[in-house]
Every structure is written in structure tokens, then in C-alpha cells.
Tab-separated table of C-alpha atoms in Angstrom:
chain	number	residue	atom	x	y	z
A	1	UNK	CA	-58.955	11.223	8.286
A	2	UNK	CA	-55.329	10.938	7.112
A	3	UNK	CA	-54.480	7.676	5.351
A	4	UNK	CA	-51.544	7.473	7.729
A	5	UNK	CA	-53.947	7.224	10.696
A	6	UNK	CA	-56.308	4.714	9.045
A	7	UNK	CA	-54.539	1.609	10.460
A	8	UNK	CA	-54.634	3.223	13.916
A	9	UNK	CA	-58.372	3.909	13.584
A	10	UNK	CA	-59.054	0.377	12.352
A	11	UNK	CA	-57.146	-1.137	15.263
A	12	UNK	CA	-58.930	1.110	17.765
A	13	UNK	CA	-62.330	0.226	16.262
A	14	UNK	CA	-61.472	-3.470	16.455
A	15	UNK	CA	-60.538	-3.142	20.131
A	16	UNK	CA	-63.689	-1.143	20.903
A	17	UNK	CA	-65.779	-3.794	19.131
A	18	UNK	CA	-64.121	-6.426	21.373
A	19	UNK	CA	-62.765	-8.321	18.357
A	20	UNK	CA	-60.716	-11.312	19.576
A	21	UNK	CA	-56.981	-10.636	19.671
A	22	UNK	CA	-57.310	-6.941	18.775
A	23	UNK	CA	-56.178	-5.549	22.114
A	24	UNK	CA	-53.316	-8.036	22.336
A	25	UNK	CA	-52.178	-6.797	18.915
A	26	UNK	CA	-52.359	-3.193	20.100
A	27	UNK	CA	-50.228	-4.034	23.146
A	28	UNK	CA	-47.689	-5.932	21.044
A	29	UNK	CA	-47.373	-3.030	18.606
A	30	UNK	CA	-46.742	-0.409	21.290
A	31	UNK	CA	-45.147	-2.234	24.221
A	32	UNK	CA	-41.609	-1.459	23.071
A	33	UNK	CA	-42.188	2.307	23.154
A	34	UNK	CA	-43.865	2.107	26.576
A	35	UNK	CA	-41.126	-0.085	27.988
A	36	UNK	CA	-38.302	2.153	26.811
A	37	UNK	CA	-40.066	5.320	27.886
A	38	UNK	CA	-41.087	4.101	31.342
A	39	UNK	CA	-37.831	2.279	32.084
A	40	UNK	CA	-35.859	5.411	31.189
A	41	UNK	CA	-38.081	7.474	33.478
A	42	UNK	CA	-38.198	5.224	36.558
A	43	UNK	CA	-35.078	3.045	36.017
A	44	UNK	CA	-36.272	0.163	38.215
A	45	UNK	CA	-37.297	-2.738	35.904
A	46	UNK	CA	-39.862	-4.126	38.381
A	47	UNK	CA	-41.599	-0.757	38.725
A	48	UNK	CA	-41.345	-0.223	34.974
A	49	UNK	CA	-43.052	-3.568	34.252
A	50	UNK	CA	-45.884	-2.747	36.616
A	51	UNK	CA	-46.303	0.751	35.194
A	52	UNK	CA	-46.324	-0.664	31.653
A	53	UNK	CA	-49.176	-2.939	32.665
A	54	UNK	CA	-51.026	0.003	34.275
A	55	UNK	CA	-50.500	1.976	31.071
A	56	UNK	CA	-52.172	-0.615	28.859
A	57	UNK	CA	-55.010	-1.190	31.309
A	58	UNK	CA	-55.622	2.561	31.277
A	59	UNK	CA	-55.440	2.569	27.477
A	60	UNK	CA	-58.034	-0.236	27.374
A	61	UNK	CA	-60.295	1.719	29.702
A	62	UNK	CA	-60.008	5.072	27.910
A	63	UNK	CA	-59.573	4.037	24.280
A	64	UNK	CA	-63.036	5.381	23.393
A	65	UNK	CA	-61.562	8.849	24.057
A	66	UNK	CA	-59.025	8.475	21.216
A	67	UNK	CA	-60.232	10.832	18.468
A	68	UNK	CA	-57.411	10.303	15.985
A	69	UNK	CA	-56.025	13.863	16.273
A	70	UNK	CA	-52.551	12.371	16.728
A	71	UNK	CA	-50.941	9.007	15.967
A	72	UNK	CA	-52.050	6.199	18.287
A	73	UNK	CA	-48.376	5.711	19.175
A	74	UNK	CA	-48.171	9.277	20.512
A	75	UNK	CA	-51.481	8.912	22.354
A	76	UNK	CA	-50.333	5.715	24.095
A	77	UNK	CA	-46.905	7.266	24.729
A	78	UNK	CA	-48.653	10.180	26.423
A	79	UNK	CA	-50.529	7.789	28.736
A	80	UNK	CA	-47.257	5.983	29.568
A	81	UNK	CA	-45.451	9.283	30.188
A	82	UNK	CA	-48.198	10.549	32.497
A	83	UNK	CA	-48.242	7.310	34.494
A	84	UNK	CA	-44.434	7.310	34.880
A	85	UNK	CA	-44.501	11.001	35.820
A	86	UNK	CA	-47.066	10.346	38.581
A	87	UNK	CA	-44.872	7.522	39.864
A	88	UNK	CA	-41.889	9.883	40.119
A	89	UNK	CA	-44.043	12.511	41.837
A	90	UNK	CA	-45.306	9.936	44.368
A	91	UNK	CA	-41.708	8.962	45.115
A	92	UNK	CA	-40.763	12.658	45.243
A	93	UNK	CA	-38.074	12.173	42.611
A	94	UNK	CA	-37.120	15.234	40.544
A	95	UNK	CA	-37.996	15.007	36.848
A	96	UNK	CA	-35.406	17.418	35.490
A	97	UNK	CA	-32.726	19.716	36.750
A	98	UNK	CA	-32.637	23.437	36.092
A	99	UNK	CA	-29.924	24.824	33.854
A	100	UNK	CA	-28.304	28.071	34.817
A	101	UNK	CA	-25.989	28.173	31.836
A	102	UNK	CA	-26.662	26.963	28.303
A	103	UNK	CA	-23.659	24.614	28.253
A	104	UNK	CA	-21.805	26.549	25.557
A	105	UNK	CA	-18.771	26.711	27.869
A	106	UNK	CA	-18.398	22.958	27.280
A	107	UNK	CA	-18.446	23.281	23.504
A	108	UNK	CA	-14.805	24.143	23.074
A	109	UNK	CA	-13.621	21.383	25.389
A	110	UNK	CA	-12.537	19.172	22.490
A	111	UNK	CA	-9.367	17.075	22.559
A	112	UNK	CA	-7.217	16.125	19.570
A	113	UNK	CA	-7.859	13.061	17.434
A	114	UNK	CA	-10.514	10.511	18.247
A	115	UNK	CA	-10.593	6.965	16.953
A	116	UNK	CA	-14.263	5.966	16.819
A	117	UNK	CA	-13.645	2.243	16.247
A	118	UNK	CA	-11.106	2.053	19.060
A	119	UNK	CA	-13.435	3.946	21.370
A	120	UNK	CA	-16.315	1.632	20.507
A	121	UNK	CA	-14.138	-1.408	21.176
A	122	UNK	CA	-13.103	0.033	24.543
A	123	UNK	CA	-15.624	-1.590	26.890
A	124	UNK	CA	-14.452	0.499	29.805
A	125	UNK	CA	-15.192	3.687	27.906
A	126	UNK	CA	-18.621	2.403	26.859
A	127	UNK	CA	-19.452	1.456	30.429
A	128	UNK	CA	-18.442	4.949	31.479
A	129	UNK	CA	-20.656	6.442	28.779
A	130	UNK	CA	-23.661	4.348	29.859
A	131	UNK	CA	-23.045	5.386	33.451
A	132	UNK	CA	-23.009	9.010	32.342
A	133	UNK	CA	-26.355	8.475	30.563
A	134	UNK	CA	-27.773	6.975	33.769
A	135	UNK	CA	-26.734	10.027	35.783
A	136	UNK	CA	-28.879	12.302	33.616
A	137	UNK	CA	-32.221	13.343	35.174
A	138	UNK	CA	-35.282	11.235	34.145
A	139	UNK	CA	-36.631	13.767	31.650
A	140	UNK	CA	-33.358	14.165	29.776
A	141	UNK	CA	-32.798	10.391	29.662
A	142	UNK	CA	-36.308	9.875	28.343
A	143	UNK	CA	-36.027	12.558	25.667
A	144	UNK	CA	-32.741	11.066	24.436
A	145	UNK	CA	-34.304	7.594	24.309
A	146	UNK	CA	-37.363	8.756	22.403
A	147	UNK	CA	-35.213	10.670	19.924
A	148	UNK	CA	-32.318	8.243	19.449
A	149	UNK	CA	-33.657	4.778	20.212
A	150	UNK	CA	-37.316	5.171	19.219
A	151	UNK	CA	-36.386	7.556	16.381
A	152	UNK	CA	-39.414	9.746	17.064
A	153	UNK	CA	-39.441	13.200	15.466
A	154	UNK	CA	-39.345	16.133	17.908
A	155	UNK	CA	-43.024	17.163	17.271
A	156	UNK	CA	-44.128	13.615	18.251
A	157	UNK	CA	-42.036	13.819	21.421
A	158	UNK	CA	-43.746	17.140	22.128
A	159	UNK	CA	-47.139	15.401	21.849
A	160	UNK	CA	-46.060	12.677	24.269
A	161	UNK	CA	-44.463	14.899	26.891
A	162	UNK	CA	-46.574	18.027	26.435
A	163	UNK	CA	-43.360	20.097	26.290
A	164	UNK	CA	-42.756	22.813	23.685
A	165	UNK	CA	-40.531	21.834	20.740
A	166	UNK	CA	-37.931	24.469	21.740
A	167	UNK	CA	-37.654	23.064	25.265
A	168	UNK	CA	-37.143	19.551	23.921
A	169	UNK	CA	-34.417	20.746	21.535
A	170	UNK	CA	-32.721	22.594	24.357
A	171	UNK	CA	-32.776	19.503	26.612
A	172	UNK	CA	-31.408	17.318	23.803
A	173	UNK	CA	-28.652	19.819	23.039
A	174	UNK	CA	-27.491	20.192	26.654
A	175	UNK	CA	-27.725	16.482	27.459
A	176	UNK	CA	-25.669	15.472	24.435
A	177	UNK	CA	-23.155	18.189	25.155
A	178	UNK	CA	-22.875	17.037	28.750
A	179	UNK	CA	-22.380	13.427	27.633
A	180	UNK	CA	-19.786	14.466	25.094
A	181	UNK	CA	-17.991	16.300	27.876
A	182	UNK	CA	-18.093	13.137	30.010
A	183	UNK	CA	-16.574	11.270	27.082
A	184	UNK	CA	-13.934	13.969	26.709
A	185	UNK	CA	-12.997	13.663	30.356
A	186	UNK	CA	-12.715	9.899	29.910
A	187	UNK	CA	-10.568	10.081	26.771
A	188	UNK	CA	-8.449	12.717	28.511
A	189	UNK	CA	-7.945	10.285	31.386
A	190	UNK	CA	-7.286	7.436	28.961
A	191	UNK	CA	-4.742	9.515	27.096
B	1	UNK	CA	-23.331	40.451	26.777
B	2	UNK	CA	-23.240	42.699	23.690
B	3	UNK	CA	-24.877	41.984	20.326
B	4	UNK	CA	-21.724	40.471	18.790
B	5	UNK	CA	-21.300	38.112	21.733
B	6	UNK	CA	-24.918	36.990	21.420
B	7	UNK	CA	-24.501	36.310	17.691
B	8	UNK	CA	-21.269	34.370	18.212
B	9	UNK	CA	-22.897	32.451	21.063
B	10	UNK	CA	-25.796	31.477	18.795
B	11	UNK	CA	-23.378	30.435	16.032
B	12	UNK	CA	-21.458	28.201	18.430
B	13	UNK	CA	-24.693	26.568	19.601
B	14	UNK	CA	-25.911	26.093	16.045
B	15	UNK	CA	-22.615	24.487	14.964
B	16	UNK	CA	-22.722	22.111	17.914
B	17	UNK	CA	-26.394	21.222	17.264
B	18	UNK	CA	-25.609	20.502	13.617
B	19	UNK	CA	-22.716	18.206	14.657
B	20	UNK	CA	-25.054	16.341	17.012
B	21	UNK	CA	-27.690	15.936	14.285
B	22	UNK	CA	-25.142	14.852	11.632
B	23	UNK	CA	-23.838	12.182	14.003
B	24	UNK	CA	-27.384	10.959	14.702
B	25	UNK	CA	-28.205	10.676	10.973
B	26	UNK	CA	-24.867	9.022	10.149
B	27	UNK	CA	-25.363	6.452	12.903
B	28	UNK	CA	-28.933	5.688	11.778
B	29	UNK	CA	-27.784	5.218	8.195
B	30	UNK	CA	-24.589	3.395	9.225
B	31	UNK	CA	-22.363	5.745	7.187
B	32	UNK	CA	-18.586	5.434	7.062
B	33	UNK	CA	-17.100	7.563	9.889
B	34	UNK	CA	-13.845	8.385	8.103
B	35	UNK	CA	-15.161	11.603	6.570
B	36	UNK	CA	-16.429	12.930	9.931
B	37	UNK	CA	-14.593	15.565	11.939
B	38	UNK	CA	-13.507	14.936	15.531
B	39	UNK	CA	-16.635	16.552	16.980
B	40	UNK	CA	-19.035	14.431	14.897
B	41	UNK	CA	-17.059	11.256	15.636
B	42	UNK	CA	-17.515	11.789	19.369
B	43	UNK	CA	-21.220	12.380	18.924
B	44	UNK	CA	-21.439	9.242	16.794
B	45	UNK	CA	-20.094	7.169	19.658
B	46	UNK	CA	-22.702	8.793	21.872
B	47	UNK	CA	-25.479	8.196	19.315
B	48	UNK	CA	-24.437	4.556	19.070
B	49	UNK	CA	-24.640	4.134	22.856
B	50	UNK	CA	-28.025	5.878	22.974
B	51	UNK	CA	-29.420	3.562	20.285
B	52	UNK	CA	-28.640	0.474	22.352
B	53	UNK	CA	-31.835	-1.024	23.807
B	54	UNK	CA	-31.887	-1.659	27.558
B	55	UNK	CA	-30.556	-5.012	28.790
B	56	UNK	CA	-33.876	-5.964	30.401
B	57	UNK	CA	-37.108	-6.348	28.474
B	58	UNK	CA	-40.757	-7.195	29.026
B	59	UNK	CA	-41.704	-10.887	29.316
B	60	UNK	CA	-42.474	-12.602	26.003
B	61	UNK	CA	-46.121	-13.166	26.990
B	62	UNK	CA	-46.643	-9.600	28.263
B	63	UNK	CA	-49.198	-8.691	25.574
B	64	UNK	CA	-51.366	-11.774	26.121
B	65	UNK	CA	-51.207	-11.365	29.907
B	66	UNK	CA	-52.244	-7.716	29.766
B	67	UNK	CA	-55.000	-8.465	27.233
B	68	UNK	CA	-56.414	-11.178	29.533
B	69	UNK	CA	-56.275	-8.839	32.519
B	70	UNK	CA	-57.930	-6.032	30.544
B	71	UNK	CA	-60.739	-8.387	29.516
B	72	UNK	CA	-61.278	-9.402	33.160
B	73	UNK	CA	-61.282	-5.759	34.317
B	74	UNK	CA	-63.697	-4.834	31.497
B	75	UNK	CA	-66.139	-7.574	32.525
B	76	UNK	CA	-65.900	-6.544	36.196
B	77	UNK	CA	-66.527	-2.884	35.262
B	78	UNK	CA	-69.554	-3.868	33.176
B	79	UNK	CA	-70.910	-5.979	36.024
B	80	UNK	CA	-70.405	-3.170	38.547
B	81	UNK	CA	-72.059	-0.724	36.149
B	82	UNK	CA	-74.993	-3.122	35.566
B	83	UNK	CA	-75.509	-3.686	39.286
B	84	UNK	CA	-75.426	0.037	39.954
B	85	UNK	CA	-78.014	0.648	37.230
B	86	UNK	CA	-80.327	-2.009	38.699
B	87	UNK	CA	-79.983	-0.587	42.190
B	88	UNK	CA	-80.694	2.921	40.940
B	89	UNK	CA	-83.698	1.817	38.858
B	90	UNK	CA	-85.259	-0.051	41.743
B	91	UNK	CA	-84.147	2.257	44.508
B	92	UNK	CA	-84.983	5.697	43.152
B	93	UNK	CA	-88.774	5.207	42.639
B	94	UNK	CA	-88.926	3.489	46.051
B	95	UNK	CA	-87.094	6.406	47.663
B	96	UNK	CA	-89.448	8.840	45.883
B	97	UNK	CA	-92.587	7.063	47.189
B	98	UNK	CA	-91.125	6.856	50.681
B	99	UNK	CA	-90.125	10.519	50.897
B	100	UNK	CA	-93.559	11.482	49.447
B	101	UNK	CA	-95.300	9.437	52.156
B	102	UNK	CA	-93.124	10.958	54.880
B	103	UNK	CA	-93.806	14.482	53.593
B	104	UNK	CA	-97.577	13.844	53.436
B	105	UNK	CA	-97.547	12.515	56.996
B	106	UNK	CA	-95.396	15.413	58.258
B	107	UNK	CA	-97.585	18.108	56.755
B	108	UNK	CA	-100.929	16.306	57.290
B	109	UNK	CA	-102.018	18.924	59.825
B	110	UNK	CA	-101.808	21.581	57.142
B	111	UNK	CA	-103.428	19.909	54.146
B	112	UNK	CA	-105.963	17.509	55.735
B	113	UNK	CA	-108.344	20.173	57.156
B	114	UNK	CA	-108.274	22.008	53.821
B	115	UNK	CA	-109.252	18.808	51.982
B	116	UNK	CA	-112.003	18.128	54.497
B	117	UNK	CA	-113.362	21.623	53.998
B	118	UNK	CA	-113.284	21.251	50.244
B	119	UNK	CA	-115.038	17.847	50.119
B	120	UNK	CA	-118.625	18.886	51.011
B	121	UNK	CA	-118.592	21.579	48.353
B	122	UNK	CA	-118.159	18.981	45.591
B	123	UNK	CA	-121.345	18.626	43.607
B	124	UNK	CA	-122.719	15.056	44.187
B	125	UNK	CA	-123.603	14.849	40.459
B	126	UNK	CA	-119.955	15.600	39.464
B	127	UNK	CA	-118.713	13.144	42.068
B	128	UNK	CA	-120.852	10.388	40.503
B	129	UNK	CA	-119.541	11.130	37.016
B	130	UNK	CA	-115.960	11.262	38.316
B	131	UNK	CA	-116.363	7.919	40.058
B	132	UNK	CA	-117.904	6.404	36.885
B	133	UNK	CA	-114.958	7.728	34.809
B	134	UNK	CA	-112.433	6.325	37.282
B	135	UNK	CA	-114.283	3.000	37.267
B	136	UNK	CA	-114.108	2.853	33.444
B	137	UNK	CA	-110.369	3.562	33.514
B	138	UNK	CA	-109.803	0.883	36.155
B	139	UNK	CA	-111.841	-1.704	34.233
B	140	UNK	CA	-110.027	-0.932	30.985
B	141	UNK	CA	-106.643	-1.302	32.727
B	142	UNK	CA	-107.767	-4.587	34.324
B	143	UNK	CA	-108.937	-6.051	30.968
B	144	UNK	CA	-105.655	-5.002	29.384
B	145	UNK	CA	-103.720	-6.699	32.163
B	146	UNK	CA	-105.700	-9.933	31.877
B	147	UNK	CA	-105.477	-10.154	28.067
B	148	UNK	CA	-102.865	-12.777	26.914
B	149	UNK	CA	-99.685	-11.042	25.666
B	150	UNK	CA	-98.585	-11.169	22.038
B	151	UNK	CA	-95.196	-12.945	22.105
B	152	UNK	CA	-94.194	-12.260	18.495
B	153	UNK	CA	-90.753	-10.539	18.559
B	154	UNK	CA	-90.794	-7.030	17.218
B	155	UNK	CA	-88.640	-6.372	14.141
B	156	UNK	CA	-85.527	-4.244	14.786
């Protein structure tokens, strides 16, 4: 076993041996990832809280199946992703939208001069940017969160979502391009 | 699209991807934005927004609540499993005896005459020995059952 996975294995063994406080520790260590992932997928905080709870109850029930082939974080993330995905399917909400073009047409849409500090201080612009993030489909929002907020490498995101690395890169590329375009439109309006 | 267009298309994509990745790294490391070009600066604003955690979060006692609920569910599962095992252990032999009895009764017309026919052909001498052997077995079982049990725990 990799040394990197040893703490994961020890924690899993402690939970399986019913050691007091072990499962609570596991939840505390991974609840942030689950919360961000599920909230980004389903958006509704009440649903997200419930699904987070379902995720950890499922983890508790199936932890004996963890073989250590991937990091525990990815394994738990996969459970959370699957549970959120089922929720979206039950509500008949689309996970992602199809792309007919690769977004390159947006690349050259770049205005002159851009003051980063001023833009960051502009609350209206930030609100607009957050709104633009919210309009992205659940999959794209989730991939951006895992990559930017959780700082997970793309192969780990692939383990969680079951998507090929190339597909993830393509989603990240298009989503960021689309958001940059939204920003461009805003700065154009502001100017 | 001809070959040159495809190559230029790929170059444009690659340049844009690199700008996105540079902005992500710079934002993570908190680097000074003054050296960045206009494209990277826009992506840095985006990266900054994407790194902001959501306004709502899980309750502070979420982990302890879930752990308590998991423990309760685990105990309930164990109890359900234990009850099922007991029911199966007691029920299956009973069901076996019952179905055997029903089958014997249903097909009695077939096997009973054959047994009756076979009985007189048994040699009386062999029957005596068989009965004596069965008697010995029964007595041995009875003595074993009456003997006080050894209550010393067995080593594990």
C-alpha cells in the first residue's frame, strides 16, 4: 500500500472496528468536499444537507468495500456524486448541456484594458459573475468547484465523476471561456 | 475545415487553456497581477470568484449527528440481520420436516405397499440383530444425554 494511503486505511480500519469517534472523524475530514460537491450539483441547501447525510450513511454502510485503490477522499466523493446525480435524475433535471461548437469563437472577444483590483472591488460585477456561475449546468458548476475550490487534480475529479480526463478538461475550458465572455459583456456594459 | 485551420484552431484553444491555468495558479499562490496580460487578469477574477466557498454551510454538529445516526442504523441492521438468521435457523428445518411429511403422506399409496411386500422377506435373525444394534445406539445416546455436562470453557 502507498504511504500516502496509509492514514486513509488506518481511519477506515478504525471505523470498521467501531472505535469510538472514528466515524465522526471521517465525516469531519470529508464533509467539506461533500457539501461543496452536492450543493453545486443540486443548489438547494436543504436538499444538499439531506443528501450529505445520506452520503455519509451510505459510506458507513459500504465502507467494508473500500479497497484502497484510490484515495478515501475520491471514494467518498464518488458516493456523494452518485447520490446527487440520482437526485437530479429523480427530479428530471439535466446534468449537462451539449456543446455544438467548441467555444473558440468566444476566444477573441477580448476588450481593451482590465483593472483586476477595480473589478474585484465592483460588487455589482462580482454579483453578475456569481450569477453567471449559477446559470451553468450542474456538471459544469461541479467540475469548476472541484477544480478551483477543492483544488483537486483532474485525475481525481475523473475518479469521482467517472468521466474521462479529456471530457473534464473540455468542460472546464468551455465553462471558463463562457464565464469570461459573461464578464466581457459586463465590462463592455460598464464601459 | 482544412489542415491549417485545424492547427490554428488547436493553437487558439491551447493558448486560451494556458491563460486559464496560469490564472488559476497565480490566484492559488496569490501572485502579483501586474505582470499578467489582459486575458489572464480576467481569468484571475474568475478564479477568485470560483474559489469563494458558498455562503451556506453544514451545521457545526453535522459530523456528530451523522455519526450518532449511523450508529443507530448499524445497530438496527445488526438486529434485523440477527432476527432473520434466527428465523431461518428455526424455520428451515421445520419447513423441511413438514414438506417431507406432506410428501410421504401424498405418495403413501405408492411406497406403502412396496414396504409391506418387502417386510416379510426380512430374515427374522437379521431383524433381531438390527433391533439389538438400534437398542444399543439408543441406550448410548440416552446415557450421553443424562451425563452431567462439563462446564469448563474451551480455550480459544
